[in-house]
């Protein structure tokens, strides 16, 4: 794809905040750096930016965060088109309230479903994160001339790693008209080609998060340049490096202790060369270790020292720690819980197929912010339904 043909930059899951790990405030600046990098790119190439949800990490944000966000977005001087994810969902979206009335850098307001005027000839539509039972209604509203759709949902078609996972909100085959779906929520970069509800060819782009939000994520972070023909090119964001090492036995252990500092320093220098700024150049080091090795944790900590931010995980002492000793379904489940929270286990209690009503209600209670509102809504629905039934008894009963 030729650069000069690009009509927009697409990204997702920026999770703008002060630090991704609450208990590790020394790791900070990553999300704001990625935002600055994206906004600089937009400014340089004179392109609008599409943000597919979880733009801010939290529903409540302090002045330091909002000031940085406003400053960077204002620099773009062009349209920011966004939807909200679960993380930043508010009745009045943050980005709209940070928008200065006198500027036009946020003219895609998904609450009112206004069309953006900034990309002539390309139809764009956006849908804020929506609970699974209400998605179909929102999909039905998508105009026929939509080319690009922007959403933020747990989507079945992306769940290759979590193939056993029973909990998802959206399936690509439900999506009408759109030929390109820019999809947030999944923090990994993926491209899936499939068919939509109107038989159209549909490409799903999951740009992935713009910065490391959890130590399990892949460290390569991207934005996508989109052109008028809906072709795309991914561009890597220079982000903090992450190294990973597995210590199965004494041999691995001695090797790691010997090279850790050199490797970490090498990764830091390479990152600086690649354009990562000094303040986020200290690498994250994940070490999975066999805990039966004497003094292993203490010596790993000493070996990493001040060269990296150490994260550890214990593996079993089996010959082949890569082959999971546990029952596979348990592994899948624990991955699911990590990614999606308790909803991942819901199918253990209620069968989605046999009792869809109970499943949908419980899934909403688990996922929507105001669970009391969900219960009140369902309660009044129930009362109205039974009233209706009394007033207009059905022929059978
Ligand atoms: Mn997210």
Tab-separated table of C-alpha atoms and ligand atoms in Angstrom:
chain	number	residue	atom	x	y	z
A	1	UNK	CA	0.000	0.000	0.000
A	2	UNK	CA	1.312	3.445	-0.903
A	3	UNK	CA	1.653	5.767	2.072
A	4	UNK	CA	0.321	8.791	0.252
A	5	UNK	CA	-2.955	7.018	-0.431
A	6	UNK	CA	-3.757	6.603	3.260
A	7	UNK	CA	-7.026	8.145	4.385
A	8	UNK	CA	-6.873	7.342	8.108
A	9	UNK	CA	-4.824	5.883	10.932
A	10	UNK	CA	-6.585	3.145	12.930
A	11	UNK	CA	-5.687	2.088	16.456
A	12	UNK	CA	-7.394	0.619	19.534
A	13	UNK	CA	-7.048	0.080	23.261
A	14	UNK	CA	-4.839	3.045	24.067
A	15	UNK	CA	-5.811	2.755	27.759
A	16	UNK	CA	-4.518	6.255	28.515
A	17	UNK	CA	-3.512	6.407	32.150
A	18	UNK	CA	-0.627	7.129	34.503
A	19	UNK	CA	0.528	3.528	34.906
A	20	UNK	CA	-0.635	0.132	33.751
A	21	UNK	CA	0.407	-1.727	36.935
A	22	UNK	CA	-1.119	-0.148	40.037
A	23	UNK	CA	1.534	-1.609	42.330
A	24	UNK	CA	4.439	-0.649	40.045
A	25	UNK	CA	4.339	3.105	39.618
A	26	UNK	CA	7.958	3.022	38.383
A	27	UNK	CA	6.600	1.695	35.065
A	28	UNK	CA	4.864	4.766	33.688
A	29	UNK	CA	4.526	6.954	30.625
A	30	UNK	CA	3.921	4.118	28.147
A	31	UNK	CA	0.310	4.811	27.151
A	32	UNK	CA	0.892	8.570	26.837
A	33	UNK	CA	4.007	8.034	24.728
A	34	UNK	CA	2.075	5.840	22.283
A	35	UNK	CA	-0.654	8.508	22.082
A	36	UNK	CA	1.946	11.194	21.379
A	37	UNK	CA	3.536	9.000	18.692
A	38	UNK	CA	0.167	8.377	17.009
A	39	UNK	CA	-0.804	12.058	17.133
A	40	UNK	CA	2.585	13.103	15.724
A	41	UNK	CA	2.123	10.630	12.867
A	42	UNK	CA	-1.383	11.981	12.204
A	43	UNK	CA	-0.095	15.528	12.203
A	44	UNK	CA	2.820	14.712	9.913
A	45	UNK	CA	0.718	12.762	7.393
A	46	UNK	CA	-2.354	14.996	7.774
A	47	UNK	CA	-4.641	12.080	8.578
A	48	UNK	CA	-7.667	11.586	10.806
A	49	UNK	CA	-7.401	8.962	13.546
A	50	UNK	CA	-9.880	6.150	14.229
A	51	UNK	CA	-9.789	4.866	17.823
A	52	UNK	CA	-11.648	1.612	18.474
A	53	UNK	CA	-12.474	1.982	22.169
A	54	UNK	CA	-10.793	1.847	25.572
A	55	UNK	CA	-9.139	5.126	24.652
A	56	UNK	CA	-8.948	6.001	28.336
A	57	UNK	CA	-8.152	3.281	30.840
A	58	UNK	CA	-10.698	4.334	33.431
A	59	UNK	CA	-14.208	5.670	33.719
A	60	UNK	CA	-12.924	8.332	36.129
A	61	UNK	CA	-9.810	10.275	35.156
A	62	UNK	CA	-7.704	12.860	36.938
A	63	UNK	CA	-6.499	16.199	35.638
A	64	UNK	CA	-3.021	14.916	34.766
A	65	UNK	CA	-4.439	12.300	32.409
A	66	UNK	CA	-7.111	14.487	30.815
A	67	UNK	CA	-4.663	17.374	30.311
A	68	UNK	CA	-2.225	15.133	28.399
A	69	UNK	CA	-5.011	13.628	26.316
A	70	UNK	CA	-6.436	17.013	25.373
A	71	UNK	CA	-2.987	18.425	24.561
A	72	UNK	CA	-2.053	15.541	22.247
A	73	UNK	CA	-5.390	15.258	20.462
A	74	UNK	CA	-5.555	19.011	19.878
A	75	UNK	CA	-2.201	18.755	18.094
A	76	UNK	CA	-3.700	16.438	15.462
A	77	UNK	CA	-5.868	19.313	14.270
A	78	UNK	CA	-8.087	16.853	12.425
A	79	UNK	CA	-10.853	14.468	13.135
A	80	UNK	CA	-10.579	11.888	15.858
A	81	UNK	CA	-13.242	9.229	15.311
A	82	UNK	CA	-13.792	6.969	18.249
A	83	UNK	CA	-16.080	4.562	20.007
A	84	UNK	CA	-16.080	3.793	23.724
A	85	UNK	CA	-15.040	0.478	25.266
A	86	UNK	CA	-16.021	-0.999	28.637
A	87	UNK	CA	-13.064	0.750	30.266
A	88	UNK	CA	-13.957	4.327	29.370
A	89	UNK	CA	-17.739	4.078	28.910
A	90	UNK	CA	-19.543	7.222	30.106
A	91	UNK	CA	-22.936	8.755	29.243
A	92	UNK	CA	-21.019	11.794	27.987
A	93	UNK	CA	-17.865	10.342	26.432
A	94	UNK	CA	-14.574	11.694	27.792
A	95	UNK	CA	-13.220	12.662	24.418
A	96	UNK	CA	-16.328	14.666	23.639
A	97	UNK	CA	-16.167	16.491	26.956
A	98	UNK	CA	-12.478	17.239	26.421
A	99	UNK	CA	-13.261	18.667	23.029
A	100	UNK	CA	-13.138	22.424	22.799
A	101	UNK	CA	-16.327	23.778	21.208
A	102	UNK	CA	-14.251	25.960	18.908
A	103	UNK	CA	-12.232	23.151	17.352
A	104	UNK	CA	-13.484	20.406	15.113
A	105	UNK	CA	-11.230	17.577	16.082
A	106	UNK	CA	-13.956	15.261	17.303
A	107	UNK	CA	-16.785	15.246	14.840
A	108	UNK	CA	-17.629	11.574	15.047
A	109	UNK	CA	-19.944	11.305	17.979
A	110	UNK	CA	-21.146	7.764	18.311
A	111	UNK	CA	-23.878	8.601	20.777
A	112	UNK	CA	-25.781	10.498	18.165
A	113	UNK	CA	-24.465	8.368	15.300
A	114	UNK	CA	-23.467	11.417	13.271
A	115	UNK	CA	-21.495	10.614	10.148
A	116	UNK	CA	-18.020	12.058	9.884
A	117	UNK	CA	-17.509	14.478	7.063
A	118	UNK	CA	-13.756	14.183	7.025
A	119	UNK	CA	-13.328	11.252	4.632
A	120	UNK	CA	-15.395	12.044	1.556
A	121	UNK	CA	-16.600	9.000	-0.313
A	122	UNK	CA	-15.963	6.527	2.507
A	123	UNK	CA	-18.870	5.611	4.770
A	124	UNK	CA	-17.861	5.170	8.392
A	125	UNK	CA	-20.057	4.000	11.243
A	126	UNK	CA	-19.233	3.414	14.891
A	127	UNK	CA	-20.902	1.541	17.750
A	128	UNK	CA	-19.911	1.988	21.394
A	129	UNK	CA	-19.365	-1.191	23.409
A	130	UNK	CA	-22.785	-2.847	23.729
A	131	UNK	CA	-23.916	-5.801	25.869
A	132	UNK	CA	-24.318	-8.995	23.834
A	133	UNK	CA	-28.122	-9.084	24.016
A	134	UNK	CA	-28.433	-5.604	22.511
A	135	UNK	CA	-25.865	-5.876	19.737
A	136	UNK	CA	-28.204	-7.124	17.038
A	137	UNK	CA	-30.392	-3.991	17.383
A	138	UNK	CA	-27.355	-1.779	16.937
A	139	UNK	CA	-26.128	-3.790	13.950
A	140	UNK	CA	-29.543	-3.382	12.305
A	141	UNK	CA	-29.018	0.404	12.360
A	142	UNK	CA	-25.866	0.270	10.214
A	143	UNK	CA	-26.530	2.201	6.971
A	144	UNK	CA	-26.194	0.339	3.665
A	145	UNK	CA	-23.395	2.569	2.389
A	146	UNK	CA	-21.089	1.817	5.327
A	147	UNK	CA	-17.566	0.826	4.277
A	148	UNK	CA	-15.738	0.995	7.594
A	149	UNK	CA	-17.310	-0.053	10.884
A	150	UNK	CA	-15.668	0.691	14.246
A	151	UNK	CA	-16.559	-1.467	17.275
A	152	UNK	CA	-15.207	-2.691	20.613
A	153	UNK	CA	-16.479	-6.183	21.502
A	154	UNK	CA	-15.336	-9.657	22.521
A	155	UNK	CA	-15.550	-11.298	19.103
A	156	UNK	CA	-15.696	-14.994	18.361
A	157	UNK	CA	-13.720	-14.798	15.128
A	158	UNK	CA	-10.574	-13.586	16.944
A	159	UNK	CA	-10.543	-16.228	19.637
A	160	UNK	CA	-8.067	-18.636	18.108
A	161	UNK	CA	-6.017	-18.883	21.302
A	162	UNK	CA	-9.145	-19.179	23.375
A	163	UNK	CA	-10.982	-21.537	21.089
A	164	UNK	CA	-12.782	-23.267	23.925
A	165	UNK	CA	-14.030	-19.991	25.205
A	166	UNK	CA	-17.799	-19.996	25.293
A	167	UNK	CA	-18.298	-16.364	26.113
A	168	UNK	CA	-18.326	-13.834	23.297
A	169	UNK	CA	-20.482	-10.890	22.342
A	170	UNK	CA	-20.178	-10.612	18.583
A	171	UNK	CA	-19.688	-12.820	15.561
A	172	UNK	CA	-18.523	-11.385	12.232
A	173	UNK	CA	-21.327	-13.190	10.393
A	174	UNK	CA	-23.822	-10.844	12.148
A	175	UNK	CA	-22.338	-7.707	10.564
A	176	UNK	CA	-24.137	-6.266	7.526
A	177	UNK	CA	-22.744	-4.052	4.713
A	178	UNK	CA	-19.340	-3.017	6.122
A	179	UNK	CA	-16.267	-4.367	4.368
A	180	UNK	CA	-13.752	-3.379	6.995
A	181	UNK	CA	-14.237	-3.736	10.745
A	182	UNK	CA	-11.790	-1.885	12.990
A	183	UNK	CA	-12.220	-3.789	16.220
A	184	UNK	CA	-10.994	-3.004	19.718
A	185	UNK	CA	-10.900	-5.135	22.891
A	186	UNK	CA	-8.495	-7.913	21.913
A	187	UNK	CA	-5.031	-6.671	22.888
A	188	UNK	CA	-3.347	-8.626	20.100
A	189	UNK	CA	-2.814	-7.595	16.502
A	190	UNK	CA	-4.892	-9.757	14.143
A	191	UNK	CA	-6.314	-9.655	10.634
A	192	UNK	CA	-9.176	-12.009	9.828
A	193	UNK	CA	-10.895	-12.305	6.437
A	194	UNK	CA	-14.442	-13.573	6.554
A	195	UNK	CA	-18.012	-13.013	5.301
A	196	UNK	CA	-20.602	-10.698	6.805
A	197	UNK	CA	-24.385	-10.922	7.214
A	198	UNK	CA	-25.162	-9.558	3.750
A	199	UNK	CA	-22.766	-12.018	2.126
A	200	UNK	CA	-20.114	-9.312	1.726
A	201	UNK	CA	-16.387	-9.908	2.101
A	202	UNK	CA	-15.418	-8.571	5.486
A	203	UNK	CA	-11.923	-7.921	6.801
A	204	UNK	CA	-11.538	-7.609	10.551
A	205	UNK	CA	-8.552	-5.656	11.810
A	206	UNK	CA	-7.775	-5.913	15.490
A	207	UNK	CA	-4.979	-3.328	15.824
A	208	UNK	CA	-4.221	-4.575	19.365
A	209	UNK	CA	-3.319	-2.347	22.297
A	210	UNK	CA	-0.874	0.523	21.781
A	211	UNK	CA	1.167	-0.290	24.885
A	212	UNK	CA	1.713	-3.243	27.241
A	213	UNK	CA	-1.312	-3.574	29.518
A	214	UNK	CA	-0.448	-6.985	30.952
A	215	UNK	CA	2.781	-8.962	30.949
A	216	UNK	CA	1.249	-11.751	28.794
A	217	UNK	CA	0.692	-9.465	25.819
A	218	UNK	CA	3.001	-9.535	22.807
A	219	UNK	CA	5.328	-6.504	22.963
A	220	UNK	CA	4.973	-5.506	19.285
A	221	UNK	CA	2.358	-2.766	19.050
A	222	UNK	CA	0.860	-1.363	15.855
A	223	UNK	CA	-1.351	1.189	14.181
A	224	UNK	CA	-2.853	0.591	10.730
A	225	UNK	CA	-2.829	2.992	7.801
A	226	UNK	CA	-6.025	2.542	5.782
A	227	UNK	CA	-6.458	3.649	2.170
A	228	UNK	CA	-9.475	4.448	0.035
A	229	UNK	CA	-9.647	0.872	-1.293
A	230	UNK	CA	-9.759	-0.308	2.330
A	231	UNK	CA	-6.280	-1.795	1.972
A	232	UNK	CA	-4.073	-1.445	4.985
A	233	UNK	CA	-0.496	-1.334	6.142
A	234	UNK	CA	0.612	-1.870	9.725
A	235	UNK	CA	3.163	0.436	11.248
A	236	UNK	CA	4.972	-0.490	14.432
A	237	UNK	CA	4.839	1.887	17.386
A	238	UNK	CA	8.219	2.147	19.134
A	239	UNK	CA	7.366	0.862	22.623
A	240	UNK	CA	9.141	-0.381	25.745
A	241	UNK	CA	10.892	-3.712	25.058
A	242	UNK	CA	9.880	-6.952	26.731
A	243	UNK	CA	12.096	-10.021	27.159
A	244	UNK	CA	10.954	-13.464	28.159
A	245	UNK	CA	12.962	-16.395	29.496
A	246	UNK	CA	11.985	-19.828	30.798
A	247	UNK	CA	14.140	-21.585	33.397
A	248	UNK	CA	13.397	-25.304	33.367
A	249	UNK	CA	16.552	-26.545	35.084
A	250	UNK	CA	19.958	-25.602	36.524
A	251	UNK	CA	21.481	-25.266	33.043
A	252	UNK	CA	18.910	-22.657	31.951
A	253	UNK	CA	19.255	-21.016	35.321
A	254	UNK	CA	23.039	-20.560	35.128
A	255	UNK	CA	22.724	-19.332	31.556
A	256	UNK	CA	20.111	-16.737	32.514
A	257	UNK	CA	22.068	-15.478	35.516
A	258	UNK	CA	25.089	-15.069	33.226
A	259	UNK	CA	23.416	-13.123	30.419
A	260	UNK	CA	20.441	-11.284	31.943
A	261	UNK	CA	22.121	-7.927	32.488
A	262	UNK	CA	23.852	-7.891	29.092
A	263	UNK	CA	20.683	-8.861	27.245
A	264	UNK	CA	18.548	-6.299	29.035
A	265	UNK	CA	21.052	-3.529	28.379
A	266	UNK	CA	21.247	-4.613	24.721
A	267	UNK	CA	17.465	-4.501	24.399
A	268	UNK	CA	17.362	-1.048	25.969
A	269	UNK	CA	19.996	0.336	23.582
A	270	UNK	CA	18.239	-1.193	20.565
A	271	UNK	CA	14.949	0.346	21.717
A	272	UNK	CA	16.562	3.783	21.930
A	273	UNK	CA	17.873	3.319	18.370
A	274	UNK	CA	14.367	2.362	17.235
A	275	UNK	CA	12.945	5.610	18.544
A	276	UNK	CA	11.736	4.596	22.012
A	277	UNK	CA	12.288	7.549	24.368
A	278	UNK	CA	14.668	7.215	27.333
A	279	UNK	CA	11.935	7.345	29.994
A	280	UNK	CA	10.250	4.140	28.789
A	281	UNK	CA	13.351	2.299	27.555
A	282	UNK	CA	13.993	0.087	30.594
A	283	UNK	CA	12.745	-3.363	29.478
A	284	UNK	CA	10.130	-5.565	31.076
A	285	UNK	CA	11.655	-8.970	31.850
A	286	UNK	CA	9.335	-11.929	32.302
A	287	UNK	CA	10.969	-15.008	33.830
A	288	UNK	CA	9.085	-18.275	34.164
A	289	UNK	CA	10.976	-20.489	36.554
A	290	UNK	CA	11.014	-23.909	38.070
A	291	UNK	CA	10.694	-23.273	41.786
A	292	UNK	CA	12.510	-26.457	42.803
A	293	UNK	CA	15.886	-24.853	41.990
A	294	UNK	CA	17.488	-23.595	45.233
A	295	UNK	CA	17.439	-19.813	45.804
A	296	UNK	CA	16.030	-19.363	42.341
A	297	UNK	CA	13.861	-16.303	42.954
A	298	UNK	CA	16.521	-14.410	44.907
A	299	UNK	CA	19.171	-15.059	42.264
A	300	UNK	CA	16.888	-14.083	39.383
A	301	UNK	CA	16.144	-10.817	41.169
A	302	UNK	CA	19.864	-10.171	41.675
A	303	UNK	CA	20.688	-11.017	38.045
A	304	UNK	CA	18.060	-8.631	36.664
A	305	UNK	CA	18.928	-5.947	39.212
A	306	UNK	CA	18.263	-2.463	37.938
A	307	UNK	CA	18.511	-3.449	34.266
A	308	UNK	CA	14.846	-4.371	33.873
A	309	UNK	CA	11.424	-4.492	35.495
A	310	UNK	CA	11.131	-8.107	36.642
A	311	UNK	CA	7.923	-10.150	36.381
A	312	UNK	CA	7.973	-13.789	37.420
A	313	UNK	CA	5.793	-16.822	37.008
A	314	UNK	CA	6.294	-20.302	38.477
A	315	UNK	CA	6.180	-23.328	36.189
A	316	UNK	CA	5.936	-27.003	37.159
A	317	UNK	CA	9.101	-29.059	37.551
A	318	UNK	CA	8.103	-31.466	34.761
A	319	UNK	CA	10.553	-32.232	31.953
A	320	UNK	CA	8.508	-30.210	29.517
A	321	UNK	CA	7.039	-27.157	31.191
A	322	UNK	CA	5.811	-25.883	27.837
A	323	UNK	CA	3.397	-28.765	27.681
A	324	UNK	CA	0.859	-27.805	30.245
A	325	UNK	CA	0.482	-30.401	32.980
A	326	UNK	CA	-3.041	-29.315	33.810
A	327	UNK	CA	-6.220	-30.322	32.092
A	328	UNK	CA	-6.455	-28.178	28.959
A	329	UNK	CA	-9.913	-26.902	29.765
A	330	UNK	CA	-8.587	-25.479	33.041
A	331	UNK	CA	-5.838	-23.657	31.201
A	332	UNK	CA	-8.311	-22.245	28.711
A	333	UNK	CA	-10.537	-21.200	31.598
A	334	UNK	CA	-7.781	-19.407	33.460
A	335	UNK	CA	-6.766	-17.586	30.266
A	336	UNK	CA	-10.387	-16.631	29.805
A	337	UNK	CA	-10.703	-15.278	33.335
A	338	UNK	CA	-7.520	-13.249	32.867
A	339	UNK	CA	-8.854	-11.686	29.691
A	340	UNK	CA	-12.547	-11.359	30.369
A	341	UNK	CA	-13.125	-11.718	34.103
A	342	UNK	CA	-15.842	-13.860	35.703
A	343	UNK	CA	-18.010	-13.887	32.540
A	344	UNK	CA	-15.600	-16.463	31.151
A	345	UNK	CA	-16.971	-18.995	33.670
A	346	UNK	CA	-20.643	-18.213	33.234
A	347	UNK	CA	-21.244	-21.153	30.900
A	348	UNK	CA	-20.269	-23.496	33.767
A	349	UNK	CA	-23.329	-22.366	35.719
A	350	UNK	CA	-25.866	-21.725	32.957
A	351	UNK	CA	-26.237	-23.287	29.525
A	352	UNK	CA	-26.466	-20.477	26.962
A	353	UNK	CA	-28.436	-22.683	24.556
A	354	UNK	CA	-30.886	-24.221	27.028
A	355	UNK	CA	-31.583	-21.152	29.095
A	356	UNK	CA	-30.730	-18.059	27.049
A	357	UNK	CA	-32.818	-15.739	29.256
A	358	UNK	CA	-30.915	-16.582	32.432
A	359	UNK	CA	-27.598	-16.518	30.571
A	360	UNK	CA	-28.219	-13.067	29.114
A	361	UNK	CA	-29.390	-11.623	32.408
A	362	UNK	CA	-26.388	-12.940	34.341
A	363	UNK	CA	-23.995	-11.876	31.637
A	364	UNK	CA	-25.369	-8.322	31.781
A	365	UNK	CA	-25.163	-8.255	35.596
A	366	UNK	CA	-21.499	-9.284	35.375
A	367	UNK	CA	-20.549	-6.889	32.614
A	368	UNK	CA	-22.533	-3.722	32.825
A	369	UNK	CA	-21.329	-1.094	35.234
A	370	UNK	CA	-24.658	-0.505	36.957
A	371	UNK	CA	-25.947	-3.985	37.775
A	372	UNK	CA	-28.830	-2.568	39.854
A	373	UNK	CA	-30.087	-0.738	36.770
A	374	UNK	CA	-29.960	-4.017	34.839
A	375	UNK	CA	-31.999	-5.783	37.520
A	376	UNK	CA	-34.537	-2.938	37.693
A	377	UNK	CA	-34.890	-2.937	33.902
A	378	UNK	CA	-35.459	-6.706	33.796
A	379	UNK	CA	-37.863	-6.472	36.725
A	380	UNK	CA	-40.080	-3.860	35.088
A	381	UNK	CA	-39.913	-5.762	31.797
A	382	UNK	CA	-41.120	-8.883	33.627
A	383	UNK	CA	-43.938	-7.032	35.384
A	384	UNK	CA	-45.082	-5.416	32.111
A	385	UNK	CA	-44.993	-8.729	30.318
A	386	UNK	CA	-47.103	-10.452	32.948
A	387	UNK	CA	-49.515	-7.496	32.940
A	388	UNK	CA	-49.832	-7.777	29.162
A	389	UNK	CA	-50.486	-11.459	29.462
A	390	UNK	CA	-53.273	-10.848	31.969
A	391	UNK	CA	-54.868	-8.170	29.803
A	392	UNK	CA	-54.538	-10.161	26.609
A	393	UNK	CA	-54.581	-13.795	27.616
A	394	UNK	CA	-53.105	-15.954	24.904
A	395	UNK	CA	-55.502	-18.333	23.113
A	396	UNK	CA	-53.760	-21.363	24.629
A	397	UNK	CA	-54.005	-20.233	28.176
B	1	LIG	MN1	-8.882	-2.917	26.298
